[in-house]
mmCIF file of C-alpha atoms in Angstrom:
data_model
loop_
_atom_site.group_PDB
_atom_site.id
_atom_site.type_symbol
_atom_site.label_atom_id
_atom_site.label_comp_id
_atom_site.label_asym_id
_atom_site.label_seq_id
_atom_site.Cartn_x
_atom_site.Cartn_y
_atom_site.Cartn_z
ATOM 1 C CA MET A 1 -19.040 5.807 -52.413
ATOM 2 C CA GLU A 2 -20.277 9.371 -51.773
ATOM 3 C CA PHE A 3 -22.502 8.090 -49.032
ATOM 4 C CA LEU A 4 -19.609 6.344 -47.325
ATOM 5 C CA THR A 5 -17.476 9.444 -47.566
ATOM 6 C CA GLU A 6 -20.190 11.586 -45.975
ATOM 7 C CA PHE A 7 -20.781 8.945 -43.298
ATOM 8 C CA GLY A 8 -17.091 8.816 -42.532
ATOM 9 C CA LEU A 9 -16.931 12.615 -42.175
ATOM 10 C CA PHE A 10 -19.961 12.454 -39.889
ATOM 11 C CA ILE A 11 -18.276 9.860 -37.668
ATOM 12 C CA ALA A 12 -15.099 11.926 -37.555
ATOM 13 C CA LYS A 13 -16.984 15.027 -36.569
ATOM 14 C CA THR A 14 -18.895 13.117 -33.877
ATOM 15 C CA VAL A 15 -15.695 11.636 -32.394
ATOM 16 C CA THR A 16 -14.084 15.077 -32.441
ATOM 17 C CA LEU A 17 -17.077 16.584 -30.642
ATOM 18 C CA VAL A 18 -17.105 13.836 -28.032
ATOM 19 C CA VAL A 19 -13.380 14.185 -27.400
ATOM 20 C CA ALA A 20 -13.669 17.996 -27.125
ATOM 21 C CA LEU A 21 -16.525 17.634 -24.622
ATOM 22 C CA MET A 22 -14.523 15.181 -22.549
ATOM 23 C CA VAL A 23 -11.540 17.580 -22.495
ATOM 24 C CA ILE A 24 -13.803 20.477 -21.400
ATOM 25 C CA VAL A 25 -15.419 18.404 -18.683
ATOM 26 C CA SER A 26 -11.990 17.205 -17.481
ATOM 27 C CA VAL A 27 -10.731 20.770 -17.303
ATOM 28 C CA VAL A 28 -13.793 21.875 -15.344
ATOM 29 C CA MET A 29 -13.608 18.920 -12.961
ATOM 30 C CA SER A 30 -9.846 19.492 -12.402
ATOM 31 C CA ALA A 31 -10.450 23.191 -11.631
ATOM 32 C CA ALA A 32 -13.216 22.260 -9.195
ATOM 33 C CA GLN A 33 -10.996 19.610 -7.582
ATOM 34 C CA LYS A 34 -8.107 22.141 -7.241
ATOM 35 C CA GLU A 35 -10.489 24.552 -5.487
ATOM 36 C CA LYS A 36 -11.441 21.797 -3.099
ATOM 37 C CA ASP A 37 -7.777 20.949 -2.504
ATOM 38 C CA ASP A 38 -7.065 24.608 -1.679
ATOM 39 C CA HIS A 39 -9.828 24.504 0.964
ATOM 40 C CA GLY A 40 -8.654 21.205 2.460
ATOM 41 C CA GLY A 41 -11.337 19.078 0.771
ATOM 42 C CA ASP A 42 -8.955 16.828 -1.127
ATOM 43 C CA GLY A 43 -9.920 13.591 0.612
ATOM 44 C CA GLU A 44 -11.726 11.924 3.433
ATOM 45 C CA LEU A 45 -10.941 9.620 6.337
ATOM 46 C CA ARG A 46 -12.744 6.303 6.084
ATOM 47 C CA VAL A 47 -13.401 4.325 9.198
ATOM 48 C CA ARG A 48 -14.819 0.782 9.245
ATOM 49 C CA LYS A 49 -15.366 -1.608 12.132
ATOM 50 C CA LEU A 50 -13.952 -4.986 11.091
ATOM 51 C CA ASN A 51 -15.736 -6.808 13.910
ATOM 52 C CA GLU A 52 -18.983 -6.193 11.995
ATOM 53 C CA LYS A 53 -17.431 -7.368 8.759
ATOM 54 C CA TYR A 54 -16.315 -10.714 10.136
ATOM 55 C CA ARG A 55 -19.598 -11.137 12.032
ATOM 56 C CA LYS A 56 -21.594 -10.656 8.868
ATOM 57 C CA LEU A 57 -19.410 -13.152 6.979
ATOM 58 C CA ARG A 58 -20.012 -15.731 9.709
ATOM 59 C CA GLU A 59 -23.717 -15.126 9.908
ATOM 60 C CA SER A 60 -24.048 -15.212 6.101
ATOM 61 C CA LEU A 61 -22.453 -18.675 5.950
ATOM 62 C CA GLN A 62 -24.518 -19.891 8.913
ATOM 63 C CA ALA A 63 -27.680 -18.840 7.136
ATOM 64 C CA ARG A 64 -26.669 -20.576 3.888
ATOM 65 C CA LEU A 65 -25.961 -23.877 5.707
ATOM 66 C CA ARG A 66 -29.580 -24.036 6.896
ATOM 67 C CA SER A 67 -32.706 -25.209 5.089
ATOM 68 C CA GLU A 68 -35.186 -22.617 3.728
ATOM 69 C CA SER A 69 -37.388 -22.705 6.740
ATOM 70 C CA GLU A 70 -34.485 -22.639 9.163
ATOM 71 C CA ARG A 71 -32.847 -19.788 7.175
ATOM 72 C CA LYS A 72 -35.951 -17.640 7.509
ATOM 73 C CA ALA A 73 -36.120 -18.229 11.240
ATOM 74 C CA PHE A 74 -32.329 -17.533 11.575
ATOM 75 C CA GLU A 75 -32.596 -14.282 9.588
ATOM 76 C CA LYS A 76 -35.537 -13.163 11.740
ATOM 77 C CA ALA A 77 -33.654 -13.895 14.952
ATOM 78 C CA ARG A 78 -30.575 -12.182 13.613
ATOM 79 C CA LYS A 79 -32.398 -8.991 12.675
ATOM 80 C CA LYS A 80 -34.151 -8.972 16.055
ATOM 81 C CA ALA A 81 -30.786 -9.331 17.853
ATOM 82 C CA GLU A 82 -29.305 -6.562 15.716
ATOM 83 C CA LYS A 83 -32.131 -4.242 16.632
ATOM 84 C CA VAL A 84 -31.646 -5.058 20.310
ATOM 85 C CA ARG A 85 -27.934 -4.199 20.012
ATOM 86 C CA GLU A 86 -28.629 -0.956 18.269
ATOM 87 C CA LYS A 87 -31.286 0.008 20.830
ATOM 88 C CA ALA A 88 -29.003 -0.808 23.707
ATOM 89 C CA ALA A 89 -26.094 1.176 22.149
ATOM 90 C CA LYS A 90 -28.451 4.139 21.580
ATOM 91 C CA ALA A 91 -29.656 4.042 25.149
ATOM 92 C CA LYS A 92 -26.083 3.986 26.448
ATOM 93 C CA ARG A 93 -25.136 6.968 24.382
ATOM 94 C CA LYS A 94 -28.176 8.865 25.513
ATOM 95 C CA ALA A 95 -27.414 8.102 29.149
ATOM 96 C CA GLY A 96 -23.795 9.141 28.696
ATOM 97 C CA ASP A 97 -22.485 5.627 29.330
ATOM 98 C CA THR A 98 -18.977 5.481 27.967
ATOM 99 C CA GLU A 99 -18.320 1.810 28.783
ATOM 100 C CA GLU A 100 -18.159 0.890 25.082
ATOM 101 C CA ASP A 101 -15.611 3.641 24.437
ATOM 102 C CA THR A 102 -13.232 2.197 27.027
ATOM 103 C CA LYS A 103 -13.005 -1.153 25.240
ATOM 104 C CA PRO A 104 -9.529 -1.739 23.803
ATOM 105 C CA LYS A 105 -9.170 -0.718 20.164
ATOM 106 C CA VAL A 106 -6.995 -2.095 17.411
ATOM 107 C CA TYR A 107 -6.505 0.425 14.612
ATOM 108 C CA VAL A 108 -5.770 -1.126 11.247
ATOM 109 C CA LEU A 109 -3.778 0.804 8.628
ATOM 110 C CA ASP A 110 -2.835 -0.318 5.100
ATOM 111 C CA PHE A 111 0.260 0.504 3.053
ATOM 112 C CA ASP A 112 0.568 -0.710 -0.564
ATOM 113 C CA GLY A 113 3.987 0.471 -1.657
ATOM 114 C CA ASP A 114 5.341 1.280 -5.127
ATOM 115 C CA ILE A 115 8.895 2.359 -5.953
ATOM 116 C CA LYS A 116 8.189 5.930 -4.786
ATOM 117 C CA ALA A 117 6.215 4.894 -1.638
ATOM 118 C CA SER A 118 3.391 6.978 -3.015
ATOM 119 C CA ASP A 119 1.034 5.765 -0.242
ATOM 120 C CA THR A 120 3.087 7.649 2.370
ATOM 121 C CA ASP A 121 0.889 10.751 2.378
ATOM 122 C CA SER A 122 -2.232 8.749 3.032
ATOM 123 C CA LEU A 123 -0.408 6.776 5.710
ATOM 124 C CA ARG A 124 0.769 10.043 7.345
ATOM 125 C CA ARG A 125 -2.749 11.424 7.556
ATOM 126 C CA SER A 126 -4.160 8.141 8.862
ATOM 127 C CA ILE A 127 -1.507 7.951 11.589
ATOM 128 C CA THR A 128 -2.159 11.609 12.582
ATOM 129 C CA ALA A 129 -5.833 10.791 13.065
ATOM 130 C CA VAL A 130 -5.165 7.601 15.008
ATOM 131 C CA LEU A 131 -2.619 9.220 17.327
ATOM 132 C CA SER A 132 -5.140 11.914 18.203
ATOM 133 C CA VAL A 133 -7.426 9.327 19.856
ATOM 134 C CA ALA A 134 -5.390 6.217 20.655
ATOM 135 C CA GLU A 135 -4.639 5.328 24.270
ATOM 136 C CA PRO A 136 -1.088 3.955 24.776
ATOM 137 C CA GLU A 137 -2.138 1.817 27.771
ATOM 138 C CA THR A 138 -4.899 -0.106 26.003
ATOM 139 C CA ASP A 139 -4.940 0.450 22.252
ATOM 140 C CA GLU A 140 -2.659 -0.799 19.506
ATOM 141 C CA VAL A 141 -2.019 -0.295 15.750
ATOM 142 C CA VAL A 142 -1.700 -2.878 13.048
ATOM 143 C CA ILE A 143 -0.315 -2.079 9.677
ATOM 144 C CA ARG A 144 -0.947 -4.448 6.765
ATOM 145 C CA LEU A 145 2.148 -3.875 4.719
ATOM 146 C CA GLU A 146 2.942 -4.888 1.163
ATOM 147 C CA SER A 147 6.050 -3.470 -0.557
ATOM 148 C CA GLY A 148 9.052 -4.647 -2.465
ATOM 149 C CA GLY A 149 10.930 -1.394 -1.618
ATOM 150 C CA GLY A 150 12.076 1.565 -3.739
ATOM 151 C CA LEU A 151 13.677 4.946 -3.291
ATOM 152 C CA VAL A 152 15.688 5.333 -0.090
ATOM 153 C CA HIS A 153 14.427 8.779 0.891
ATOM 154 C CA SER A 154 10.805 7.895 0.201
ATOM 155 C CA TYR A 155 10.820 4.763 2.290
ATOM 156 C CA GLY A 156 12.829 6.547 4.965
ATOM 157 C CA LEU A 157 9.956 8.955 5.356
ATOM 158 C CA ALA A 158 7.382 6.148 5.335
ATOM 159 C CA ALA A 159 9.237 4.279 8.091
ATOM 160 C CA ALA A 160 9.563 7.583 10.069
ATOM 161 C CA GLN A 161 5.783 7.845 10.003
ATOM 162 C CA LEU A 162 5.561 4.453 11.777
ATOM 163 C CA ASP A 163 8.245 5.578 14.222
ATOM 164 C CA ARG A 164 5.690 8.207 15.371
ATOM 165 C CA ILE A 165 3.455 5.384 16.645
ATOM 166 C CA ARG A 166 6.211 3.721 18.634
ATOM 167 C CA SER A 167 7.421 7.086 20.073
ATOM 168 C CA LYS A 168 3.928 7.511 21.545
ATOM 169 C CA GLY A 169 4.243 4.213 23.393
ATOM 170 C CA ILE A 170 1.520 2.520 21.311
ATOM 171 C CA LYS A 171 2.056 -1.103 20.463
ATOM 172 C CA LEU A 172 2.590 -1.614 16.714
ATOM 173 C CA THR A 173 2.274 -4.896 14.759
ATOM 174 C CA ALA A 174 3.218 -5.303 11.122
ATOM 175 C CA CYS A 175 1.356 -7.983 9.105
ATOM 176 C CA VAL A 176 2.952 -9.093 5.835
ATOM 177 C CA ASP A 177 0.924 -11.378 3.605
ATOM 178 C CA LYS A 178 3.026 -11.167 0.445
ATOM 179 C CA VAL A 179 6.178 -9.064 0.558
ATOM 180 C CA ALA A 180 8.081 -6.626 2.781
ATOM 181 C CA ALA A 181 11.554 -6.378 1.225
ATOM 182 C CA SER A 182 14.213 -3.664 1.200
ATOM 183 C CA GLY A 183 12.361 -0.393 1.944
ATOM 184 C CA GLY A 184 9.309 -2.556 2.805
ATOM 185 C CA TYR A 185 11.295 -4.327 5.512
ATOM 186 C CA MET A 186 12.640 -0.956 6.690
ATOM 187 C CA MET A 187 9.078 -0.127 7.494
ATOM 188 C CA ALA A 188 8.203 -3.485 8.985
ATOM 189 C CA CYS A 189 11.142 -3.513 11.374
ATOM 190 C CA VAL A 190 9.729 -0.475 13.128
ATOM 191 C CA ALA A 191 6.909 -2.647 14.566
ATOM 192 C CA ASP A 192 7.153 -4.218 17.999
ATOM 193 C CA ARG A 193 6.095 -7.471 16.318
ATOM 194 C CA ILE A 194 6.189 -8.742 12.737
ATOM 195 C CA VAL A 195 3.685 -11.351 11.592
ATOM 196 C CA ALA A 196 4.037 -12.892 8.125
ATOM 197 C CA SER A 197 2.386 -15.592 6.030
ATOM 198 C CA PRO A 198 4.360 -18.810 5.320
ATOM 199 C CA PHE A 199 5.574 -17.742 1.884
ATOM 200 C CA ALA A 200 5.826 -13.967 2.299
ATOM 201 C CA ILE A 201 9.048 -12.473 1.053
ATOM 202 C CA LEU A 202 11.144 -10.570 3.614
ATOM 203 C CA GLY A 203 14.565 -9.067 4.025
ATOM 204 C CA SER A 204 16.611 -7.710 1.089
ATOM 205 C CA ILE A 205 18.508 -5.466 3.483
ATOM 206 C CA GLY A 206 20.745 -3.933 0.849
ATOM 207 C CA VAL A 207 21.130 -1.016 -1.503
ATOM 208 C CA VAL A 208 21.220 -1.062 -5.319
ATOM 209 C CA ALA A 209 21.687 1.616 -7.980
ATOM 210 C CA GLN A 210 21.849 1.156 -11.740
ATOM 211 C CA LEU A 211 21.899 3.445 -14.758
ATOM 212 C CA PRO A 212 22.669 3.152 -18.472
ATOM 213 C CA ASN A 213 25.508 5.076 -20.045
ATOM 214 C CA PHE A 214 25.281 6.314 -23.663
ATOM 215 C CA HIS A 215 28.697 7.941 -23.821
ATOM 216 C CA ARG A 216 30.237 5.541 -26.338
ATOM 217 C CA PHE A 217 27.159 5.787 -28.572
ATOM 218 C CA LEU A 218 27.287 9.605 -28.561
ATOM 219 C CA LYS A 219 31.016 9.588 -29.124
ATOM 220 C CA LYS A 220 30.619 7.213 -32.112
ATOM 221 C CA ASN A 221 28.166 9.683 -33.618
ATOM 222 C CA ASP A 222 30.302 12.723 -32.904
ATOM 223 C CA VAL A 223 28.022 14.132 -30.182
ATOM 224 C CA ASP A 224 29.650 15.945 -27.288
ATOM 225 C CA PHE A 225 28.052 16.001 -23.825
ATOM 226 C CA GLU A 226 29.408 18.227 -21.112
ATOM 227 C CA VAL A 227 28.633 18.199 -17.399
ATOM 228 C CA LEU A 228 29.600 21.377 -15.562
ATOM 229 C CA THR A 229 29.567 21.265 -11.776
ATOM 230 C CA ALA A 230 30.611 23.455 -8.820
ATOM 231 C CA GLY A 231 31.716 21.005 -6.190
ATOM 232 C CA GLU A 232 33.903 17.929 -6.649
ATOM 233 C CA HIS A 233 31.186 15.435 -5.896
ATOM 234 C CA LYS A 234 28.150 17.229 -7.243
ATOM 235 C CA ARG A 235 27.923 14.681 -10.043
ATOM 236 C CA THR A 236 29.737 11.352 -9.819
ATOM 237 C CA LEU A 237 28.096 9.175 -12.477
ATOM 238 C CA THR A 238 26.096 10.396 -15.528
ATOM 239 C CA ILE A 239 23.961 8.850 -18.206
ATOM 240 C CA PHE A 240 25.527 10.642 -21.175
ATOM 241 C CA GLY A 241 28.943 11.753 -19.985
ATOM 242 C CA GLU A 242 32.185 9.751 -19.624
ATOM 243 C CA ASN A 243 32.280 8.155 -16.193
ATOM 244 C CA THR A 244 35.604 7.931 -14.347
ATOM 245 C CA ASP A 245 36.993 5.404 -11.898
ATOM 246 C CA LYS A 246 37.112 8.203 -9.267
ATOM 247 C CA GLY A 247 33.479 8.901 -9.878
ATOM 248 C CA ARG A 248 32.531 5.227 -9.592
ATOM 249 C CA ALA A 249 34.495 4.904 -6.373
ATOM 250 C CA LYS A 250 32.668 7.900 -4.813
ATOM 251 C CA PHE A 251 29.283 6.526 -5.956
ATOM 252 C CA LEU A 252 30.054 3.161 -4.447
ATOM 253 C CA GLU A 253 31.182 4.838 -1.261
ATOM 254 C CA ASP A 254 27.782 6.577 -0.996
ATOM 255 C CA LEU A 255 26.039 3.236 -1.602
ATOM 256 C CA GLU A 256 28.030 1.590 1.204
ATOM 257 C CA ASP A 257 27.214 4.499 3.547
ATOM 258 C CA THR A 258 23.514 4.144 2.741
ATOM 259 C CA HIS A 259 23.771 0.417 3.429
ATOM 260 C CA VAL A 260 25.465 1.125 6.817
ATOM 261 C CA LEU A 261 22.619 3.522 7.692
ATOM 262 C CA PHE A 262 20.035 0.908 6.659
ATOM 263 C CA LYS A 263 21.681 -1.749 8.808
ATOM 264 C CA GLU A 264 21.909 0.571 11.779
ATOM 265 C CA TYR A 265 18.242 1.477 11.430
ATOM 266 C CA VAL A 266 17.140 -2.136 11.347
ATOM 267 C CA GLY A 267 19.560 -3.192 14.118
ATOM 268 C CA GLU A 268 18.290 -0.493 16.498
ATOM 269 C CA ARG A 269 14.670 -1.700 16.087
ATOM 270 C CA ARG A 270 15.380 -5.461 16.019
ATOM 271 C CA PRO A 271 18.456 -5.867 18.259
ATOM 272 C CA GLY A 272 18.131 -9.640 18.173
ATOM 273 C CA LEU A 273 19.130 -9.847 14.521
ATOM 274 C CA ASP A 274 22.495 -11.173 13.379
ATOM 275 C CA MET A 275 23.110 -8.323 10.909
ATOM 276 C CA THR A 276 26.124 -10.079 9.385
ATOM 277 C CA ALA A 277 23.885 -12.963 8.351
ATOM 278 C CA VAL A 278 20.787 -11.032 7.172
ATOM 279 C CA ALA A 279 22.125 -7.722 5.820
ATOM 280 C CA ASN A 280 23.629 -9.113 2.648
ATOM 281 C CA GLY A 281 20.721 -8.215 0.402
ATOM 282 C CA ASP A 282 19.236 -11.728 0.385
ATOM 283 C CA ILE A 283 15.532 -12.487 0.819
ATOM 284 C CA TRP A 284 13.812 -15.131 3.004
ATOM 285 C CA PHE A 285 10.373 -16.702 2.715
ATOM 286 C CA GLY A 286 8.183 -16.584 5.786
ATOM 287 C CA ARG A 287 9.218 -19.801 7.577
ATOM 288 C CA ARG A 288 12.911 -19.163 6.818
ATOM 289 C CA ALA A 289 12.564 -15.564 7.922
ATOM 290 C CA LEU A 290 11.290 -16.826 11.296
ATOM 291 C CA GLU A 291 14.396 -18.920 11.713
ATOM 292 C CA VAL A 292 16.712 -15.919 11.320
ATOM 293 C CA ASN A 293 14.509 -13.662 13.503
ATOM 294 C CA LEU A 294 13.405 -11.388 10.664
ATOM 295 C CA ILE A 295 9.827 -11.959 11.858
ATOM 296 C CA ASP A 296 8.221 -13.077 15.125
ATOM 297 C CA GLU A 297 5.306 -15.283 14.044
ATOM 298 C CA ILE A 298 3.839 -17.178 11.089
ATOM 299 C CA LYS A 299 0.238 -16.023 10.615
ATOM 300 C CA THR A 300 -1.802 -14.267 7.919
ATOM 301 C CA SER A 301 -3.300 -10.848 8.569
ATOM 302 C CA ASP A 302 -6.814 -12.350 8.512
ATOM 303 C CA GLU A 303 -5.924 -14.767 11.287
ATOM 304 C CA PHE A 304 -4.353 -11.994 13.323
ATOM 305 C CA LEU A 305 -7.331 -9.610 12.995
ATOM 306 C CA ILE A 306 -10.032 -12.268 13.554
ATOM 307 C CA GLU A 307 -8.288 -13.174 16.833
ATOM 308 C CA ALA A 308 -7.999 -9.467 17.731
ATOM 309 C CA CYS A 309 -11.795 -9.129 17.228
ATOM 310 C CA GLU A 310 -12.333 -11.360 20.210
ATOM 311 C CA ARG A 311 -10.578 -8.986 22.623
ATOM 312 C CA ALA A 312 -11.058 -5.529 21.084
ATOM 313 C CA ASP A 313 -12.836 -3.298 18.691
ATOM 314 C CA VAL A 314 -10.880 -3.657 15.379
ATOM 315 C CA ILE A 315 -11.165 -0.494 13.288
ATOM 316 C CA SER A 316 -9.843 0.019 9.809
ATOM 317 C CA VAL A 317 -8.670 3.622 9.217
ATOM 318 C CA SER A 318 -7.663 4.900 5.743
ATOM 319 C CA TYR A 319 -7.344 8.259 4.150
ATOM 320 C CA GLN A 320 -8.748 8.282 0.654
ATOM 321 C CA ARG A 321 -7.866 11.126 -1.674
ATOM 322 C CA LYS A 322 -10.642 12.113 -4.068
ATOM 323 C CA ARG A 323 -9.562 11.409 -7.617
ATOM 324 C CA THR A 324 -10.188 13.841 -10.436
ATOM 325 C CA LEU A 325 -12.126 12.812 -13.526
ATOM 326 C CA PRO A 326 -8.948 12.455 -15.648
ATOM 327 C CA GLU A 327 -7.408 10.224 -12.953
ATOM 328 C CA LYS A 328 -10.614 8.109 -12.882
ATOM 329 C CA LEU A 329 -10.563 7.759 -16.648
ATOM 330 C CA GLY A 330 -6.888 6.877 -16.597
ATOM 331 C CA LEU A 331 -7.451 4.219 -13.878
ATOM 332 C CA ALA A 332 -10.340 2.765 -15.843
ATOM 333 C CA THR A 333 -8.238 2.587 -19.003
ATOM 334 C CA SER A 334 -5.305 1.101 -17.109
ATOM 335 C CA ALA A 335 -7.536 -1.518 -15.458
ATOM 336 C CA ALA A 336 -9.098 -2.460 -18.781
ATOM 337 C CA LEU A 337 -5.668 -2.771 -20.438
ATOM 338 C CA GLU A 338 -4.295 -4.882 -17.572
ATOM 339 C CA HIS A 339 -7.351 -7.127 -17.731
ATOM 340 C CA THR A 340 -6.896 -7.596 -21.502
ATOM 341 C CA VAL A 341 -3.187 -8.379 -21.157
ATOM 342 C CA TRP A 342 -3.828 -11.001 -18.483
ATOM 343 C CA ARG A 343 -6.613 -12.571 -20.573
ATOM 344 C CA VAL A 344 -4.300 -12.811 -23.573
ATOM 345 C CA LEU A 345 -1.495 -14.312 -21.419
ATOM 346 C CA GLY A 346 -3.939 -16.718 -19.849
ATOM 347 C CA ALA A 347 -5.184 -17.859 -23.247
ATOM 348 C CA PHE A 348 -1.647 -18.274 -24.479
ATOM 349 C CA ARG A 349 -0.679 -20.285 -21.380
ATOM 350 C CA ASN A 350 -3.703 -22.604 -21.817
ATOM 351 C CA GLN A 351 -2.849 -23.068 -25.450
ATOM 352 C CA LYS A 352 0.734 -24.045 -24.520
ATOM 353 C CA ILE A 353 -0.488 -26.466 -21.896
ATOM 354 C CA GLN A 354 -2.769 -28.228 -24.366
#
């Protein structure tokens, strides 16, 4: 028993020491990251040529479809051709030949939206970089967009970033593989052309607000809650105070005005829409969205980009913020927890099926 007690104390001390070291390391790393942020080193622009990605996928499959002897010959020929391309490109650069630079370019941006449109800052920086080099006459921008919407002001800013592209006269295409609803569609409608997969969710041109009210609970327990304001409409509805019909009417009036602004924004960018039919908050799947002109074509982003590779250099541009150690640890924990939850749900589903 004494041995177990001492062993338990040893384990407790070890765990405490490890946790303390992790906290110290986290603080040091956070301080170092903050210093980098102060000097503009908070992230980096990542550029990747998608033509090469799709070419390598094609060549990899071609190699695997061959016999062992044919595969070796194919790999040898491929490496030789790649060296020839690299040598030719190097010779052109050395001679000052800019023919390759004049080839049309398609810049690909990505936006994965949450309720706060947190990806807006990265999108803003990526767009700033692209606009500094893109040629309106020849180049174009594609945004792969996934979002179910969220806060009005957040998605208003995200959509305004895309407006910067159109204001420069650069063609903009929005590709939606899964969902662009509400604020997501507010962003998509900025594009000259919207391309969506057959079962992508689009639309939801409406505004919603909801909040709980604990006034009756507080009143039942003899708890007073006071809201003091200077200005008649400074606070219309509250969570803890007693809401009035006048306050509800004002709140609803604000929602209706926001909806009007939303419809005007979409209508200006897609004048062919019947706003009465589509601006009721409903959603449409890809093929149905095409019938009501919410989109222009049924096609996945992969199809669109592979076709673009045949006529232009397709370049993925993304701004990646460097994560601090605590953020990395948090993401790892979150990913592990999500993986565990899905495994449990999967096991439960299989059990129910049996």
